[in-house]
Tab-separated table of C-alpha atoms in Angstrom:
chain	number	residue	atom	x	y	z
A	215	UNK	CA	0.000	0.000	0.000
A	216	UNK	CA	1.212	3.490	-1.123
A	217	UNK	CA	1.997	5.989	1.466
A	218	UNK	CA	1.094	9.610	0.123
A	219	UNK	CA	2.711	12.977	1.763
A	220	UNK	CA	0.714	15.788	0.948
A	221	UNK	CA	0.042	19.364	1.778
A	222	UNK	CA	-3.536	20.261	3.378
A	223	UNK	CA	-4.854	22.888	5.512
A	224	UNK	CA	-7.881	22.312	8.684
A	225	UNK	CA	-7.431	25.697	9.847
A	226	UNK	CA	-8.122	28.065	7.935
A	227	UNK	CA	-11.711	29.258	7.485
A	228	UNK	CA	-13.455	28.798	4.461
A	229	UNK	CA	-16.484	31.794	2.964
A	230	UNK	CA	-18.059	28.857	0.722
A	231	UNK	CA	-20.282	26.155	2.172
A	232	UNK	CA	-20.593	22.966	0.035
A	233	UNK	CA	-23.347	22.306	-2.241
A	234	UNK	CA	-25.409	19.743	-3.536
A	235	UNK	CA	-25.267	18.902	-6.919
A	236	UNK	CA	-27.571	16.656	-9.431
A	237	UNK	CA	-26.341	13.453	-11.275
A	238	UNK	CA	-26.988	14.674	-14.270
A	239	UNK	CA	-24.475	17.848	-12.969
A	240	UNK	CA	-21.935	15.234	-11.906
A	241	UNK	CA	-22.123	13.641	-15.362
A	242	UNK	CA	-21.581	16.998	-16.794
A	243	UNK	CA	-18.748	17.664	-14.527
A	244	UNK	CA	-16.990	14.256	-15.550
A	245	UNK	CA	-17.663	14.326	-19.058
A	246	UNK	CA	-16.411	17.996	-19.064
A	247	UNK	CA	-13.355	16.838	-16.922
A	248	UNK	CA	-12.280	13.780	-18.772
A	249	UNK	CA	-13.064	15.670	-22.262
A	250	UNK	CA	-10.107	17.918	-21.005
A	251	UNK	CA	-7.420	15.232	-19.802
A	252	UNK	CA	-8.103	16.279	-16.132
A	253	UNK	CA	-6.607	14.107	-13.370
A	254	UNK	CA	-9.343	13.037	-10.880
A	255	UNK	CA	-7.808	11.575	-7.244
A	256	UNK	CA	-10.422	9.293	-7.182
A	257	UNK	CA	-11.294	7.577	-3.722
A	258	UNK	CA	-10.132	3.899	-3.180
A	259	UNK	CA	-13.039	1.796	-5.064
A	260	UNK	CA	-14.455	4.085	-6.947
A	261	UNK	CA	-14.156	3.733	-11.028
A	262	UNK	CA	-12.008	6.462	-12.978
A	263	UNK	CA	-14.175	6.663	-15.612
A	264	UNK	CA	-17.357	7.314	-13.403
A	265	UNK	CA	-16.382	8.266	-9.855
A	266	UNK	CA	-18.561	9.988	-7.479
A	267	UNK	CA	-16.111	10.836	-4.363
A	268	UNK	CA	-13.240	12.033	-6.056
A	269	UNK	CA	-11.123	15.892	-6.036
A	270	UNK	CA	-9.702	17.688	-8.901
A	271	UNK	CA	-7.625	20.544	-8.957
A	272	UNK	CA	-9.726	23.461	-8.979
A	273	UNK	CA	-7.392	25.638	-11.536
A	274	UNK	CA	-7.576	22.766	-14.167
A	275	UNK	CA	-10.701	24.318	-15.437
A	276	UNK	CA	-11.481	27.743	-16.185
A	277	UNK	CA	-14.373	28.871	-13.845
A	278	UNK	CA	-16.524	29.053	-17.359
A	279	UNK	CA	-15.818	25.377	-17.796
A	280	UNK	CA	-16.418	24.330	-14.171
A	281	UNK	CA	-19.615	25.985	-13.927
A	282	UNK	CA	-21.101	25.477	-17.093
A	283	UNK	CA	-21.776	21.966	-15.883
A	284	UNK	CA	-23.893	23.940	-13.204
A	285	UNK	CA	-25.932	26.013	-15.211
A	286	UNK	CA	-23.984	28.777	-13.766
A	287	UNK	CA	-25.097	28.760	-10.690
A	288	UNK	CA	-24.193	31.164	-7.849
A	289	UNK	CA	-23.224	28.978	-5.292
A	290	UNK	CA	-21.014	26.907	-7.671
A	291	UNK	CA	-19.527	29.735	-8.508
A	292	UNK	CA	-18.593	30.444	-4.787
A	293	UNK	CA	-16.969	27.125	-4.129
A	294	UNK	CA	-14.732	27.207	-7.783
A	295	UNK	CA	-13.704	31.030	-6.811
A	296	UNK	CA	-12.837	30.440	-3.511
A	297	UNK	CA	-10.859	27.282	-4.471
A	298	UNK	CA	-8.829	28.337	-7.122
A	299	UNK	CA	-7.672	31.865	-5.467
A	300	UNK	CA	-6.671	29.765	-2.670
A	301	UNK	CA	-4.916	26.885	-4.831
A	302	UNK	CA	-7.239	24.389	-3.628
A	303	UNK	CA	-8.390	20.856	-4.901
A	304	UNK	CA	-12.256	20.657	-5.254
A	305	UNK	CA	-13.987	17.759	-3.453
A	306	UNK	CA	-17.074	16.049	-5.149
A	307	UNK	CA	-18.088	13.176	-2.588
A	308	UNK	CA	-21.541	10.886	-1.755
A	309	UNK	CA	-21.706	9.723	1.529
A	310	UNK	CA	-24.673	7.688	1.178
A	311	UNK	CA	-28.238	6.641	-0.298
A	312	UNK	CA	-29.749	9.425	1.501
A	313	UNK	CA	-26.823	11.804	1.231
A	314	UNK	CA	-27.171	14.274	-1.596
A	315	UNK	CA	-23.961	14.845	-3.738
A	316	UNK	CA	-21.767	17.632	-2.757
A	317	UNK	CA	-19.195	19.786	-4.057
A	318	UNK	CA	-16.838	21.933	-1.675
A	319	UNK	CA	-13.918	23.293	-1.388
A	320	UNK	CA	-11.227	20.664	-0.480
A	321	UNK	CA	-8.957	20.905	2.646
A	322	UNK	CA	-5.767	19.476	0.072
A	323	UNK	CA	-3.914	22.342	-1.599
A	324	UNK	CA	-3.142	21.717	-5.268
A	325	UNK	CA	-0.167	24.065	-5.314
A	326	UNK	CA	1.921	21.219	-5.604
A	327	UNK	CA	1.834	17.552	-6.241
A	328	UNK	CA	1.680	14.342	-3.532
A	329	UNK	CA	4.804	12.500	-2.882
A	330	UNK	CA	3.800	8.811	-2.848
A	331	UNK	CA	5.912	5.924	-1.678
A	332	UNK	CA	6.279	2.214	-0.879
A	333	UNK	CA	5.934	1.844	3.156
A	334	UNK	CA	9.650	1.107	3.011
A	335	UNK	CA	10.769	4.067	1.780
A	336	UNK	CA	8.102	5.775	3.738
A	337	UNK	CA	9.222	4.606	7.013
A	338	UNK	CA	13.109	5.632	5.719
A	339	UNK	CA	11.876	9.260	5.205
A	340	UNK	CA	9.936	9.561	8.573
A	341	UNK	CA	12.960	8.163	10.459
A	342	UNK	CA	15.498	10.622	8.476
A	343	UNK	CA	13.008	13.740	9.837
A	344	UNK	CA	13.618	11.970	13.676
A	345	UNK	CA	9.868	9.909	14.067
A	346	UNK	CA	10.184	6.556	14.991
A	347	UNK	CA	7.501	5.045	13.215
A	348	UNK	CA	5.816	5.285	10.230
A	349	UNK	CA	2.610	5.481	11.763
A	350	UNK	CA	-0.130	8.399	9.715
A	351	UNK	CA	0.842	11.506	11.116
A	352	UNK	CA	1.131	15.344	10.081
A	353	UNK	CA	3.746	18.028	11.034
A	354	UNK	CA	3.401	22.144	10.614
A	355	UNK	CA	5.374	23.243	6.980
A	356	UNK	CA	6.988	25.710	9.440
A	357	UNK	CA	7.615	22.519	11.476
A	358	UNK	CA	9.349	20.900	8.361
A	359	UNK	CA	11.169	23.944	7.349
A	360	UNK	CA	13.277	24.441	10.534
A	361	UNK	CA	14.058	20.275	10.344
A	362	UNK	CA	15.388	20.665	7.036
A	363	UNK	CA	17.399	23.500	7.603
A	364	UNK	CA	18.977	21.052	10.415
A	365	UNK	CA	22.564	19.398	8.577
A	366	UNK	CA	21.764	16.440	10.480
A	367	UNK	CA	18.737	15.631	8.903
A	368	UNK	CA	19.797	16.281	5.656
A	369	UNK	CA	22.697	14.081	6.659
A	370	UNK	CA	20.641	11.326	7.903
A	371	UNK	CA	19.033	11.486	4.229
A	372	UNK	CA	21.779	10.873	2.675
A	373	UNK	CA	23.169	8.165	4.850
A	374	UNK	CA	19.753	6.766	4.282
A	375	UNK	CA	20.788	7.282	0.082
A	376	UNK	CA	16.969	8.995	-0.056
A	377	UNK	CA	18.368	12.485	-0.420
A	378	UNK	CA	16.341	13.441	-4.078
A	379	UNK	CA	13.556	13.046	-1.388
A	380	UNK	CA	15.112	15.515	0.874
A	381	UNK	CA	14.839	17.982	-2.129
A	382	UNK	CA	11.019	17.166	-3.073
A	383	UNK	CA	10.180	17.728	0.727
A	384	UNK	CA	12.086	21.090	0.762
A	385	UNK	CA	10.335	22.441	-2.447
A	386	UNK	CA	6.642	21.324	-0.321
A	387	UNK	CA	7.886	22.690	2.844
A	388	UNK	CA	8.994	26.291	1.318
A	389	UNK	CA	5.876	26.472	-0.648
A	390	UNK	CA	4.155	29.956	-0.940
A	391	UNK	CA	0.374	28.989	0.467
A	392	UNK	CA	-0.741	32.445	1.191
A	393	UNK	CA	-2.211	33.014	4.903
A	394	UNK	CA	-3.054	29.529	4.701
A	395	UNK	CA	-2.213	27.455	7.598
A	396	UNK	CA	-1.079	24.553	5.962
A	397	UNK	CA	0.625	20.836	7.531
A	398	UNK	CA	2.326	18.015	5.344
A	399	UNK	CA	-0.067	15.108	6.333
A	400	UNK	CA	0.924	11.399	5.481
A	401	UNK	CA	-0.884	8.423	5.753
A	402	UNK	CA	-1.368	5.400	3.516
């Protein structure tokens, strides 16, 4: 199983407030998505082709492509806006029979991609930045920033022979996120 690394943000509040959406929009949405060659991070067992919990990067559309599967409407517009001026992923997700379908605003930030790994290689990184185990976890980007300005971790990735890591995990740690309050999160 995979282990992915990736940037997200709980804290900060958002102005949007998800909204449901039709199947016939989510058919829209897909068709308009895969038409385009968009990426989907579909959910574990859900079908590429026709997912319905899924995220997408918000800026992979314009907003006159997103929301023309919407007819335009208001609240749509809300969640796509708010999403891509914050460099957000959008979130399409059905919890259940009685559940309606949703879009929102995703807590993962799209500004740059997921580092996934083999558990090996997972557990190598996590012991290189001093945890000792590879259990799901998350730690502040400031957090990471001031432990790979530390020689000895860098040190410990390269006695570890991982150090193009060390370099992927410095260009998500000193990442530009606005006034979000963002946290490298990993889990498998």
């Amino acid at each position: 199983m995979l282990v992915t690394f990736r940037i997200k943000d709980t804290a900060t509040r958002l102005s949007s407030e998800p909204a449901a959406i039709t199947s016939i929009e989510l058919a829209a949405l897909t068709r308009k998505l895969h038409s385009h060659d968009v990426g989907l991070d579909v959910d574990p067992g859900e079908f590429e082709a026709a997912p319905i919990n899924f995220e997408i990067n918000a800026n992979s559309l314009s907003m006159a492509n997103f929301t023309s599967c919407f007819d335009h409407r208001a609240e749509i517009i809300e969640i796509v806006e708010e999403a891509q001026f914050l460099g957000r992923m959008l979130r399409v997700q059905h919890l259940g029979r009685a559940a309606p379908i949703t879009i929102e605003v995703s807590e993962h930030i799209a500004l740059v991609r997921d580092l996934m790994m083999g558990p090996d290689l997972a557990a190598k990184v996590l012991y290189a930045l001093g945890r000792d185990n590879a259990d799901p976890g998350e730690l502040t980007l400031e957090s990471l920033r001031t432990l790979l300005q530390d020689h000895r971790i860098y040190e410990a990735f390269c006695a570890a022979k991982i150090s193009p890591i060390y370099d992927s995990l410095t260009f998500l740690a000193f990442t530009d996120c606005g006034e979000q309050v963002p946290v490298l999160e990993w889990n498998s």
